[in-house]
Amino acid sequence: MTLLAIETSCDETSVAVVRDGRALGVLVSSQVKLHSEYGGVVPELAAREHLRNLLPVARATLAAAQVRAGELDSVAATQGPGLPNALLLGFKAAQAMAFALRKPFLGVNHHEAHLYTPWINGDSMTADFDALKPNVSLIVSGGHTMLVHVKSELNHAVLGSTIDDAAGECFDKVAKLMGLPYPGGPEIDRLAAGGNPKAFDFPRPMLRDTGDDFSFSGLKTSARYFIRDHPEALADGQKLRDLCASIQAAIVEVLVVKTIRAAIRLGVHCVTASGGVTCNRALRGELEKACRREQFKLRLAAPKLCTDNAAMIGILAERMLIKGAAPVSLDADILPGWALA
Ligand code: KG4
Ligand code: ZN
């Protein structure tokens, strides 16, 4: 089966060609530079960029994969959640392509696609679903933070999610308060590498709460007060690095402790993580340490599969078709608020 997948839910225009569990070609055109000028994603600009880039990216991906459009057996796209106008561009283009080719079409949940990225080998871009074990999975992207219990392939249940800011949002908003460029997560990660994570004490929100929900807005507020009361810390290179390391340590501790606790409670011996924040080196390191201690298997999404990409959409869509998922109507609408079941 050869499938073309499109992802345009936020600020990356991405197309992949997938065949038999492997992405033969995947291209990502990132709009990060465009939006950084505004300190965050501007939805109208994102949609315009998708419109400009989608067809060139699709053509280039097909060429890279050495596949002609006529050879495609199905087409898939992200149906939600995401920015409405951004989703619309990729989803409707994919439906039009499926209509023209008279091939089945599939709409994919963006979070479900992230959820299975730890089971894709980042070098060969090949799915390794045979290795899948029941696990607790942490999804940490720019807009979402959630814990999911994956019982088996395509069989999962959300355990908890953030009641306010997502971890990625917290990284980005705190970085903005510090005057760092957008997106702030990678900047904090970079600066934190040279800082002392114990230099300043920040709250670990909901760490004692035995539920699986998260909350990061209180941590952001306490960072705001700290910056207001210690403006000199921003001008002092070492203090800035210490501040980044201390805030990062608070975010990471909450994510790791709650993930491991859920895995112990559910009796699974495997933990996975995906989404943009999974690029964070401290998060990767602390998850590794905790899983080694508990003798859990750990699967982290490869860094290039952490941020938004169409390979994860295509590989999941192919699995869904193999498992008998019904094609989605060519009249179907996008689902901007589509929550993971
Ligand atoms: O998954 P993603 O590309 O987009 C969404 O679907 O939302 O995640 C983007 C988020 C941003 O908040 C960005 O700051 C964060 O991932 N991020 C990081 C790192 N790299 C990306 N956060 C912390 N450390 C990083 N190294
Ligand atoms: Zn995402």
mmCIF file of C-alpha atoms and ligand atoms in Angstrom:
data_model
loop_
_atom_site.group_PDB
_atom_site.id
_atom_site.type_symbol
_atom_site.label_atom_id
_atom_site.label_comp_id
_atom_site.label_asym_id
_atom_site.label_seq_id
_atom_site.Cartn_x
_atom_site.Cartn_y
_atom_site.Cartn_z
ATOM 1 C CA MET A 1 0.000 0.000 0.000
ATOM 2 C CA THR A 2 1.331 3.444 -0.907
ATOM 3 C CA LEU A 3 -0.202 6.369 0.925
ATOM 4 C CA LEU A 4 0.262 10.138 0.824
ATOM 5 C CA ALA A 5 -0.251 12.036 4.092
ATOM 6 C CA ILE A 6 -0.592 15.747 4.779
ATOM 7 C CA GLU A 7 -0.109 17.573 8.083
ATOM 8 C CA THR A 8 -1.020 21.272 8.403
ATOM 9 C CA SER A 9 -2.520 21.555 11.888
ATOM 10 C CA CYS A 10 -0.278 24.375 13.100
ATOM 11 C CA ASP A 11 2.856 25.990 11.683
ATOM 12 C CA GLU A 12 4.483 23.130 9.772
ATOM 13 C CA THR A 13 3.465 22.199 6.238
ATOM 14 C CA SER A 14 4.419 18.561 5.926
ATOM 15 C CA VAL A 15 3.818 15.800 3.395
ATOM 16 C CA ALA A 16 4.920 12.173 3.546
ATOM 17 C CA VAL A 17 4.707 9.181 1.258
ATOM 18 C CA VAL A 18 4.410 5.953 3.225
ATOM 19 C CA ARG A 19 4.651 2.403 1.955
ATOM 20 C CA ASP A 20 4.461 -0.756 4.086
ATOM 21 C CA GLY A 21 5.222 0.970 7.379
ATOM 22 C CA ARG A 22 8.037 3.108 6.046
ATOM 23 C CA ALA A 23 8.150 6.779 5.081
ATOM 24 C CA LEU A 24 9.764 6.737 1.622
ATOM 25 C CA GLY A 25 9.837 10.510 1.688
ATOM 26 C CA VAL A 26 8.870 13.175 4.183
ATOM 27 C CA LEU A 27 9.314 16.923 3.917
ATOM 28 C CA VAL A 28 8.573 19.553 6.539
ATOM 29 C CA SER A 29 8.388 23.224 5.661
ATOM 30 C CA SER A 30 8.554 25.029 8.982
ATOM 31 C CA GLN A 31 7.122 28.489 9.516
ATOM 32 C CA VAL A 32 8.957 29.039 12.804
ATOM 33 C CA LYS A 33 11.010 31.970 11.434
ATOM 34 C CA LEU A 34 7.910 33.712 10.100
ATOM 35 C CA HIS A 35 6.030 33.515 13.397
ATOM 36 C CA SER A 36 9.028 34.262 15.633
ATOM 37 C CA GLU A 37 8.742 37.915 14.637
ATOM 38 C CA TYR A 38 5.340 37.966 16.391
ATOM 39 C CA GLY A 39 6.367 35.888 19.418
ATOM 40 C CA GLY A 40 3.862 33.120 18.627
ATOM 41 C CA VAL A 41 1.891 31.470 15.841
ATOM 42 C CA VAL A 42 -0.369 33.903 13.944
ATOM 43 C CA PRO A 43 -3.204 31.663 12.634
ATOM 44 C CA GLU A 44 -4.004 33.735 9.522
ATOM 45 C CA LEU A 45 -0.349 33.838 8.473
ATOM 46 C CA ALA A 46 -0.037 30.097 9.102
ATOM 47 C CA ALA A 47 -2.970 29.373 6.775
ATOM 48 C CA ARG A 48 -1.543 31.616 4.047
ATOM 49 C CA GLU A 49 1.812 29.894 4.260
ATOM 50 C CA HIS A 50 0.201 26.450 4.027
ATOM 51 C CA LEU A 51 -1.649 27.627 0.928
ATOM 52 C CA ARG A 52 1.583 28.853 -0.622
ATOM 53 C CA ASN A 53 3.676 25.807 0.285
ATOM 54 C CA LEU A 54 1.423 22.769 0.261
ATOM 55 C CA LEU A 55 1.529 21.850 -3.426
ATOM 56 C CA PRO A 56 5.278 22.486 -3.902
ATOM 57 C CA VAL A 57 5.972 20.417 -0.761
ATOM 58 C CA ALA A 58 3.657 17.625 -1.986
ATOM 59 C CA ARG A 59 5.310 17.559 -5.425
ATOM 60 C CA ALA A 60 8.789 17.559 -3.913
ATOM 61 C CA THR A 61 7.871 14.746 -1.505
ATOM 62 C CA LEU A 62 6.501 12.571 -4.311
ATOM 63 C CA ALA A 63 9.675 13.243 -6.314
ATOM 64 C CA ALA A 64 11.912 12.415 -3.337
ATOM 65 C CA ALA A 65 9.963 9.181 -2.760
ATOM 66 C CA GLN A 66 10.077 8.432 -6.507
ATOM 67 C CA VAL A 67 6.348 7.829 -6.492
ATOM 68 C CA ARG A 68 3.878 9.185 -9.065
ATOM 69 C CA ALA A 69 0.490 10.437 -7.877
ATOM 70 C CA GLY A 70 -1.165 7.705 -9.966
ATOM 71 C CA GLU A 71 0.607 5.047 -7.892
ATOM 72 C CA LEU A 72 -1.017 6.148 -4.633
ATOM 73 C CA ASP A 73 -3.522 3.759 -3.031
ATOM 74 C CA SER A 74 -4.898 6.171 -0.438
ATOM 75 C CA VAL A 75 -4.614 9.693 0.934
ATOM 76 C CA ALA A 76 -4.678 10.857 4.579
ATOM 77 C CA ALA A 77 -4.576 14.162 6.409
ATOM 78 C CA THR A 78 -4.733 15.548 9.921
ATOM 79 C CA GLN A 79 -8.398 16.217 10.693
ATOM 80 C CA GLY A 80 -7.801 17.803 14.125
ATOM 81 C CA PRO A 81 -7.126 19.144 16.611
ATOM 82 C CA GLY A 82 -5.427 22.319 15.399
ATOM 83 C CA LEU A 83 -5.883 25.807 14.008
ATOM 84 C CA PRO A 84 -9.085 25.743 11.916
ATOM 85 C CA ASN A 85 -7.825 27.546 8.814
ATOM 86 C CA ALA A 86 -4.512 25.722 8.881
ATOM 87 C CA LEU A 87 -6.195 22.312 9.180
ATOM 88 C CA LEU A 88 -8.647 23.218 6.454
ATOM 89 C CA LEU A 89 -5.908 23.758 3.859
ATOM 90 C CA GLY A 90 -4.304 20.340 4.214
ATOM 91 C CA PHE A 91 -7.500 18.414 4.888
ATOM 92 C CA LYS A 92 -9.449 19.775 1.916
ATOM 93 C CA ALA A 93 -6.442 19.438 -0.413
ATOM 94 C CA ALA A 94 -6.089 15.788 0.633
ATOM 95 C CA GLN A 95 -9.809 15.166 0.071
ATOM 96 C CA ALA A 96 -9.550 16.757 -3.386
ATOM 97 C CA MET A 97 -6.588 14.541 -4.192
ATOM 98 C CA ALA A 98 -8.443 11.415 -3.034
ATOM 99 C CA PHE A 99 -11.425 12.479 -5.158
ATOM 100 C CA ALA A 100 -9.288 13.027 -8.255
ATOM 101 C CA LEU A 101 -7.472 9.708 -7.779
ATOM 102 C CA ARG A 102 -10.668 7.867 -6.730
ATOM 103 C CA LYS A 103 -8.853 6.446 -3.709
ATOM 104 C CA PRO A 104 -9.916 6.075 -0.059
ATOM 105 C CA PHE A 105 -9.346 9.006 2.275
ATOM 106 C CA LEU A 106 -8.565 8.959 5.987
ATOM 107 C CA GLY A 107 -8.704 11.741 8.615
ATOM 108 C CA VAL A 108 -6.216 11.305 11.445
ATOM 109 C CA ASN A 109 -6.187 12.664 14.998
ATOM 110 C CA HIS A 110 -2.967 14.648 15.403
ATOM 111 C CA HIS A 111 -2.429 13.508 19.010
ATOM 112 C CA GLU A 112 -3.022 9.893 18.161
ATOM 113 C CA ALA A 113 -0.284 10.251 15.539
ATOM 114 C CA HIS A 114 2.118 11.745 18.141
ATOM 115 C CA LEU A 115 1.168 8.915 20.518
ATOM 116 C CA TYR A 116 2.630 6.250 18.220
ATOM 117 C CA THR A 117 5.787 8.131 17.108
ATOM 118 C CA PRO A 118 7.912 6.395 19.784
ATOM 119 C CA TRP A 119 7.325 3.221 17.744
ATOM 120 C CA ILE A 120 8.849 4.714 14.592
ATOM 121 C CA ASN A 121 12.582 4.347 14.070
ATOM 122 C CA GLY A 122 13.856 7.868 13.291
ATOM 123 C CA ASP A 123 16.792 6.760 11.102
ATOM 124 C CA SER A 124 15.021 4.345 8.785
ATOM 125 C CA MET A 125 11.615 6.043 9.253
ATOM 126 C CA THR A 126 10.142 2.583 9.680
ATOM 127 C CA ALA A 127 7.330 1.657 12.055
ATOM 128 C CA ASP A 128 8.194 -0.915 14.693
ATOM 129 C CA PHE A 129 4.698 -1.672 15.984
ATOM 130 C CA ASP A 130 5.573 -5.330 16.602
ATOM 131 C CA ALA A 131 7.664 -4.142 19.553
ATOM 132 C CA LEU A 132 4.713 -2.282 21.079
ATOM 133 C CA LYS A 133 4.051 -3.110 24.716
ATOM 134 C CA PRO A 134 1.297 -1.789 26.989
ATOM 135 C CA ASN A 135 2.604 1.576 28.142
ATOM 136 C CA VAL A 136 1.963 4.930 29.721
ATOM 137 C CA SER A 137 2.624 7.640 27.176
ATOM 138 C CA LEU A 138 3.398 11.291 27.795
ATOM 139 C CA ILE A 139 2.387 13.638 24.969
ATOM 140 C CA VAL A 140 3.972 17.060 25.401
ATOM 141 C CA SER A 141 3.480 19.481 22.532
ATOM 142 C CA GLY A 142 3.138 23.240 22.268
ATOM 143 C CA GLY A 143 -0.565 23.200 23.041
ATOM 144 C CA HIS A 144 -1.135 19.946 24.922
ATOM 145 C CA THR A 145 0.191 17.920 27.818
ATOM 146 C CA MET A 146 -1.414 14.565 28.444
ATOM 147 C CA LEU A 147 -0.895 11.123 29.837
ATOM 148 C CA VAL A 148 -2.336 8.220 27.891
ATOM 149 C CA HIS A 149 -2.640 4.534 28.731
ATOM 150 C CA VAL A 150 -1.834 2.554 25.595
ATOM 151 C CA LYS A 151 -3.204 -0.947 26.105
ATOM 152 C CA SER A 152 -2.331 -2.245 22.658
ATOM 153 C CA GLU A 153 -1.996 -0.848 19.159
ATOM 154 C CA LEU A 154 -4.793 1.669 18.425
ATOM 155 C CA ASN A 155 -6.329 0.882 21.808
ATOM 156 C CA HIS A 156 -5.704 3.699 24.259
ATOM 157 C CA ALA A 157 -7.384 5.863 26.882
ATOM 158 C CA VAL A 158 -6.475 9.348 28.077
ATOM 159 C CA LEU A 159 -5.586 9.334 31.785
ATOM 160 C CA GLY A 160 -5.222 13.055 32.305
ATOM 161 C CA SER A 161 -4.260 16.315 30.680
ATOM 162 C CA THR A 162 -3.427 19.881 31.560
ATOM 163 C CA ILE A 163 -6.143 21.947 33.173
ATOM 164 C CA ASP A 164 -4.534 25.204 31.951
ATOM 165 C CA ASP A 165 -1.182 25.805 30.204
ATOM 166 C CA ALA A 166 0.646 22.969 28.476
ATOM 167 C CA ALA A 167 4.297 22.296 29.377
ATOM 168 C CA GLY A 168 5.421 23.620 25.970
ATOM 169 C CA GLU A 169 3.314 26.730 26.459
ATOM 170 C CA CYS A 170 4.923 27.220 29.869
ATOM 171 C CA PHE A 171 8.413 26.979 28.307
ATOM 172 C CA ASP A 172 7.415 29.447 25.578
ATOM 173 C CA LYS A 173 5.661 31.955 27.859
ATOM 174 C CA VAL A 174 8.423 31.977 30.483
ATOM 175 C CA ALA A 175 11.012 32.404 27.717
ATOM 176 C CA LYS A 176 9.028 35.361 26.401
ATOM 177 C CA LEU A 177 9.038 36.935 29.903
ATOM 178 C CA MET A 178 12.814 36.541 29.853
ATOM 179 C CA GLY A 179 13.026 38.233 26.458
ATOM 180 C CA LEU A 180 14.204 35.070 24.684
ATOM 181 C CA PRO A 181 13.233 34.429 21.056
ATOM 182 C CA TYR A 182 10.247 32.275 20.053
ATOM 183 C CA PRO A 183 9.878 29.321 20.351
ATOM 184 C CA GLY A 184 11.283 29.518 23.851
ATOM 185 C CA GLY A 185 11.521 25.795 24.662
ATOM 186 C CA PRO A 186 14.711 25.108 22.688
ATOM 187 C CA GLU A 187 16.261 28.377 23.985
ATOM 188 C CA ILE A 188 15.608 27.430 27.619
ATOM 189 C CA ASP A 189 16.983 23.941 26.921
ATOM 190 C CA ARG A 190 20.159 25.466 25.434
ATOM 191 C CA LEU A 191 20.719 27.972 28.262
ATOM 192 C CA ALA A 192 19.790 25.463 30.988
ATOM 193 C CA ALA A 193 22.649 23.207 29.886
ATOM 194 C CA GLY A 194 25.073 25.655 31.510
ATOM 195 C CA GLY A 195 22.952 26.385 34.601
ATOM 196 C CA ASN A 196 22.340 24.976 38.065
ATOM 197 C CA PRO A 197 18.862 23.407 38.289
ATOM 198 C CA LYS A 198 18.909 23.823 42.082
ATOM 199 C CA ALA A 199 19.810 27.534 42.045
ATOM 200 C CA PHE A 200 16.235 28.764 42.480
ATOM 201 C CA ASP A 201 13.253 26.983 43.940
ATOM 202 C CA PHE A 202 10.138 26.935 41.749
ATOM 203 C CA PRO A 203 6.859 25.167 42.566
ATOM 204 C CA ARG A 204 6.135 21.683 41.200
ATOM 205 C CA PRO A 205 2.409 22.119 40.450
ATOM 206 C CA MET A 206 0.133 19.158 41.173
ATOM 207 C CA LEU A 207 3.049 16.910 41.995
ATOM 208 C CA ARG A 208 1.361 15.743 45.202
ATOM 209 C CA ASP A 209 -2.015 15.347 43.497
ATOM 210 C CA THR A 210 -2.479 11.636 42.855
ATOM 211 C CA GLY A 211 -4.572 12.244 39.712
ATOM 212 C CA ASP A 212 -3.080 12.356 36.220
ATOM 213 C CA ASP A 213 -3.882 15.991 35.361
ATOM 214 C CA PHE A 214 -1.286 18.730 35.022
ATOM 215 C CA SER A 215 -1.257 22.472 35.619
ATOM 216 C CA PHE A 216 1.553 24.816 34.600
ATOM 217 C CA SER A 217 0.048 28.292 34.820
ATOM 218 C CA GLY A 218 1.045 28.690 38.506
ATOM 219 C CA LEU A 219 4.658 27.925 37.651
ATOM 220 C CA LYS A 220 4.554 30.513 34.875
ATOM 221 C CA THR A 221 3.161 33.079 37.357
ATOM 222 C CA SER A 222 5.850 32.342 39.908
ATOM 223 C CA ALA A 223 8.485 32.773 37.167
ATOM 224 C CA ARG A 224 6.867 36.111 36.311
ATOM 225 C CA TYR A 225 7.119 37.300 39.954
ATOM 226 C CA PHE A 226 10.706 36.087 40.159
ATOM 227 C CA ILE A 227 11.639 38.043 37.027
ATOM 228 C CA ARG A 228 9.803 41.134 38.338
ATOM 229 C CA ASP A 229 11.652 40.955 41.655
ATOM 230 C CA HIS A 230 15.068 40.007 40.203
ATOM 231 C CA PRO A 231 15.362 41.823 36.858
ATOM 232 C CA GLU A 232 19.144 41.805 37.264
ATOM 233 C CA ALA A 233 19.098 37.998 36.786
ATOM 234 C CA LEU A 234 18.301 38.491 33.086
ATOM 235 C CA ALA A 235 21.391 40.622 32.508
ATOM 236 C CA ASP A 236 23.768 38.232 34.264
ATOM 237 C CA GLY A 237 24.685 35.343 31.973
ATOM 238 C CA GLN A 238 25.162 32.763 34.730
ATOM 239 C CA LYS A 239 22.028 33.788 36.634
ATOM 240 C CA LEU A 240 20.004 33.566 33.423
ATOM 241 C CA ARG A 241 21.324 30.053 32.805
ATOM 242 C CA ASP A 242 20.548 29.117 36.434
ATOM 243 C CA LEU A 243 17.040 30.531 36.068
ATOM 244 C CA CYS A 244 16.441 28.525 32.879
ATOM 245 C CA ALA A 245 17.807 25.356 34.487
ATOM 246 C CA SER A 246 15.669 25.839 37.617
ATOM 247 C CA ILE A 247 12.419 26.425 35.716
ATOM 248 C CA GLN A 248 13.165 23.550 33.360
ATOM 249 C CA ALA A 249 13.855 21.268 36.342
ATOM 250 C CA ALA A 250 10.441 22.111 37.833
ATOM 251 C CA ILE A 251 8.599 21.346 34.570
ATOM 252 C CA VAL A 252 10.576 18.155 33.955
ATOM 253 C CA GLU A 253 10.161 16.831 37.513
ATOM 254 C CA VAL A 254 6.378 17.161 37.333
ATOM 255 C CA LEU A 255 6.237 15.446 33.932
ATOM 256 C CA VAL A 256 8.536 12.581 34.916
ATOM 257 C CA VAL A 257 7.138 11.867 38.386
ATOM 258 C CA LYS A 258 3.523 11.821 37.192
ATOM 259 C CA THR A 259 4.338 9.627 34.187
ATOM 260 C CA ILE A 260 6.246 7.053 36.248
ATOM 261 C CA ARG A 261 3.594 7.097 38.984
ATOM 262 C CA ALA A 262 0.852 6.334 36.442
ATOM 263 C CA ALA A 263 2.905 3.491 34.947
ATOM 264 C CA ILE A 264 3.454 1.923 38.397
ATOM 265 C CA ARG A 265 -0.233 2.266 39.268
ATOM 266 C CA LEU A 266 -1.354 0.649 36.009
ATOM 267 C CA GLY A 267 1.220 -2.117 36.237
ATOM 268 C CA VAL A 268 2.748 -1.436 32.813
ATOM 269 C CA HIS A 269 6.500 -1.728 32.432
ATOM 270 C CA CYS A 270 6.922 0.603 29.537
ATOM 271 C CA VAL A 271 6.895 4.393 29.217
ATOM 272 C CA THR A 272 6.923 6.449 26.019
ATOM 273 C CA ALA A 273 7.058 10.167 25.230
ATOM 274 C CA SER A 274 6.335 12.280 22.169
ATOM 275 C CA GLY A 275 5.595 15.837 21.032
ATOM 276 C CA GLY A 276 7.854 18.881 20.646
ATOM 277 C CA VAL A 277 8.887 19.103 24.320
ATOM 278 C CA THR A 278 10.252 15.546 24.089
ATOM 279 C CA CYS A 279 13.220 17.189 22.301
ATOM 280 C CA ASN A 280 14.132 18.627 25.709
ATOM 281 C CA ARG A 281 17.393 17.062 26.833
ATOM 282 C CA ALA A 282 16.637 17.269 30.560
ATOM 283 C CA LEU A 283 13.276 15.556 30.035
ATOM 284 C CA ARG A 284 14.895 12.784 27.983
ATOM 285 C CA GLY A 285 17.659 12.350 30.577
ATOM 286 C CA GLU A 286 15.339 12.295 33.590
ATOM 287 C CA LEU A 287 12.929 9.859 31.931
ATOM 288 C CA GLU A 288 15.897 7.608 31.166
ATOM 289 C CA LYS A 289 17.082 7.740 34.787
ATOM 290 C CA ALA A 290 13.629 7.075 36.219
ATOM 291 C CA CYS A 291 12.929 4.180 33.833
ATOM 292 C CA ARG A 292 16.297 2.609 34.580
ATOM 293 C CA ARG A 293 15.508 2.845 38.316
ATOM 294 C CA GLU A 294 12.077 1.220 37.853
ATOM 295 C CA GLN A 295 13.385 -1.233 35.245
ATOM 296 C CA PHE A 296 10.868 0.074 32.734
ATOM 297 C CA LYS A 297 11.373 -0.015 29.000
ATOM 298 C CA LEU A 298 11.537 3.540 27.620
ATOM 299 C CA ARG A 299 10.729 4.574 24.058
ATOM 300 C CA LEU A 300 11.254 8.245 23.240
ATOM 301 C CA ALA A 301 10.164 9.671 19.906
ATOM 302 C CA ALA A 302 13.211 10.452 17.747
ATOM 303 C CA PRO A 303 13.878 14.228 17.862
ATOM 304 C CA LYS A 304 12.929 14.703 14.202
ATOM 305 C CA LEU A 305 9.615 12.952 14.876
ATOM 306 C CA CYS A 306 8.880 14.968 18.047
ATOM 307 C CA THR A 307 7.851 18.101 16.184
ATOM 308 C CA ASP A 308 4.968 18.054 13.725
ATOM 309 C CA ASN A 309 5.469 15.934 10.623
ATOM 310 C CA ALA A 310 3.384 14.002 8.113
ATOM 311 C CA ALA A 311 5.315 10.726 8.516
ATOM 312 C CA MET A 312 3.521 10.087 11.808
ATOM 313 C CA ILE A 313 0.164 10.840 10.137
ATOM 314 C CA GLY A 314 0.871 8.518 7.200
ATOM 315 C CA ILE A 315 2.275 5.645 9.241
ATOM 316 C CA LEU A 316 -0.712 5.727 11.621
ATOM 317 C CA ALA A 317 -3.201 6.072 8.732
ATOM 318 C CA GLU A 318 -1.724 3.007 7.056
ATOM 319 C CA ARG A 319 -2.024 0.991 10.276
ATOM 320 C CA MET A 320 -5.625 2.138 10.664
ATOM 321 C CA LEU A 321 -6.459 1.027 7.113
ATOM 322 C CA ILE A 322 -4.753 -2.339 7.651
ATOM 323 C CA LYS A 323 -6.795 -2.803 10.844
ATOM 324 C CA GLY A 324 -9.990 -2.132 8.910
ATOM 325 C CA ALA A 325 -10.740 1.522 9.663
ATOM 326 C CA ALA A 326 -13.538 2.824 7.445
ATOM 327 C CA PRO A 327 -12.515 5.564 4.997
ATOM 328 C CA VAL A 328 -13.640 9.082 5.877
ATOM 329 C CA SER A 329 -16.148 10.832 3.628
ATOM 330 C CA LEU A 330 -14.860 13.349 1.108
ATOM 331 C CA ASP A 331 -17.506 15.734 2.521
ATOM 332 C CA ALA A 332 -16.219 15.374 6.101
ATOM 333 C CA ASP A 333 -15.203 18.509 7.941
ATOM 334 C CA ILE A 334 -12.147 19.297 9.981
ATOM 335 C CA LEU A 335 -12.415 18.782 13.760
ATOM 336 C CA PRO A 336 -10.354 21.657 15.299
ATOM 337 C CA GLY A 337 -11.252 20.633 18.866
ATOM 338 C CA TRP A 338 -11.019 16.861 18.367
ATOM 339 C CA ALA A 339 -10.043 15.397 21.755
ATOM 340 C CA LEU A 340 -8.199 12.092 21.922
ATOM 341 C CA ALA A 341 -10.648 9.442 23.125
HETATM 342 O O1 KG4 B 1 4.674 19.222 18.931
HETATM 343 P P1 KG4 B 1 5.081 20.610 18.546
HETATM 344 O O2 KG4 B 1 6.036 20.789 17.408
HETATM 345 O O3 KG4 B 1 3.851 21.494 18.182
HETATM 346 C C1 KG4 B 1 2.564 21.283 18.554
HETATM 347 O O4 KG4 B 1 1.903 20.385 17.990
HETATM 348 O O5 KG4 B 1 2.148 22.031 19.464
HETATM 349 O O6 KG4 B 1 5.689 21.276 19.871
HETATM 350 C C2 KG4 B 1 6.175 22.585 19.910
HETATM 351 C C3 KG4 B 1 6.573 22.885 21.343
HETATM 352 C C4 KG4 B 1 6.915 24.351 21.600
HETATM 353 O O7 KG4 B 1 6.254 24.765 22.780
HETATM 354 C C5 KG4 B 1 8.429 24.323 21.794
HETATM 355 O O8 KG4 B 1 8.910 25.345 22.642
HETATM 356 C C6 KG4 B 1 8.615 22.978 22.432
HETATM 357 O O9 KG4 B 1 7.742 22.133 21.715
HETATM 358 N N1 KG4 B 1 9.998 22.496 22.323
HETATM 359 C C7 KG4 B 1 10.822 22.366 23.392
HETATM 360 C C8 KG4 B 1 12.064 21.935 22.875
HETATM 361 N N2 KG4 B 1 11.947 21.806 21.521
HETATM 362 C C9 KG4 B 1 10.669 22.150 21.203
HETATM 363 N N3 KG4 B 1 10.594 22.574 24.683
HETATM 364 C C10 KG4 B 1 11.633 22.357 25.523
HETATM 365 N N4 KG4 B 1 12.853 21.974 25.112
HETATM 366 C C11 KG4 B 1 13.117 21.731 23.809
HETATM 367 N N5 KG4 B 1 14.331 21.333 23.426
HETATM 368 ZN ZN ZN B 2 1.935 18.303 17.342
#
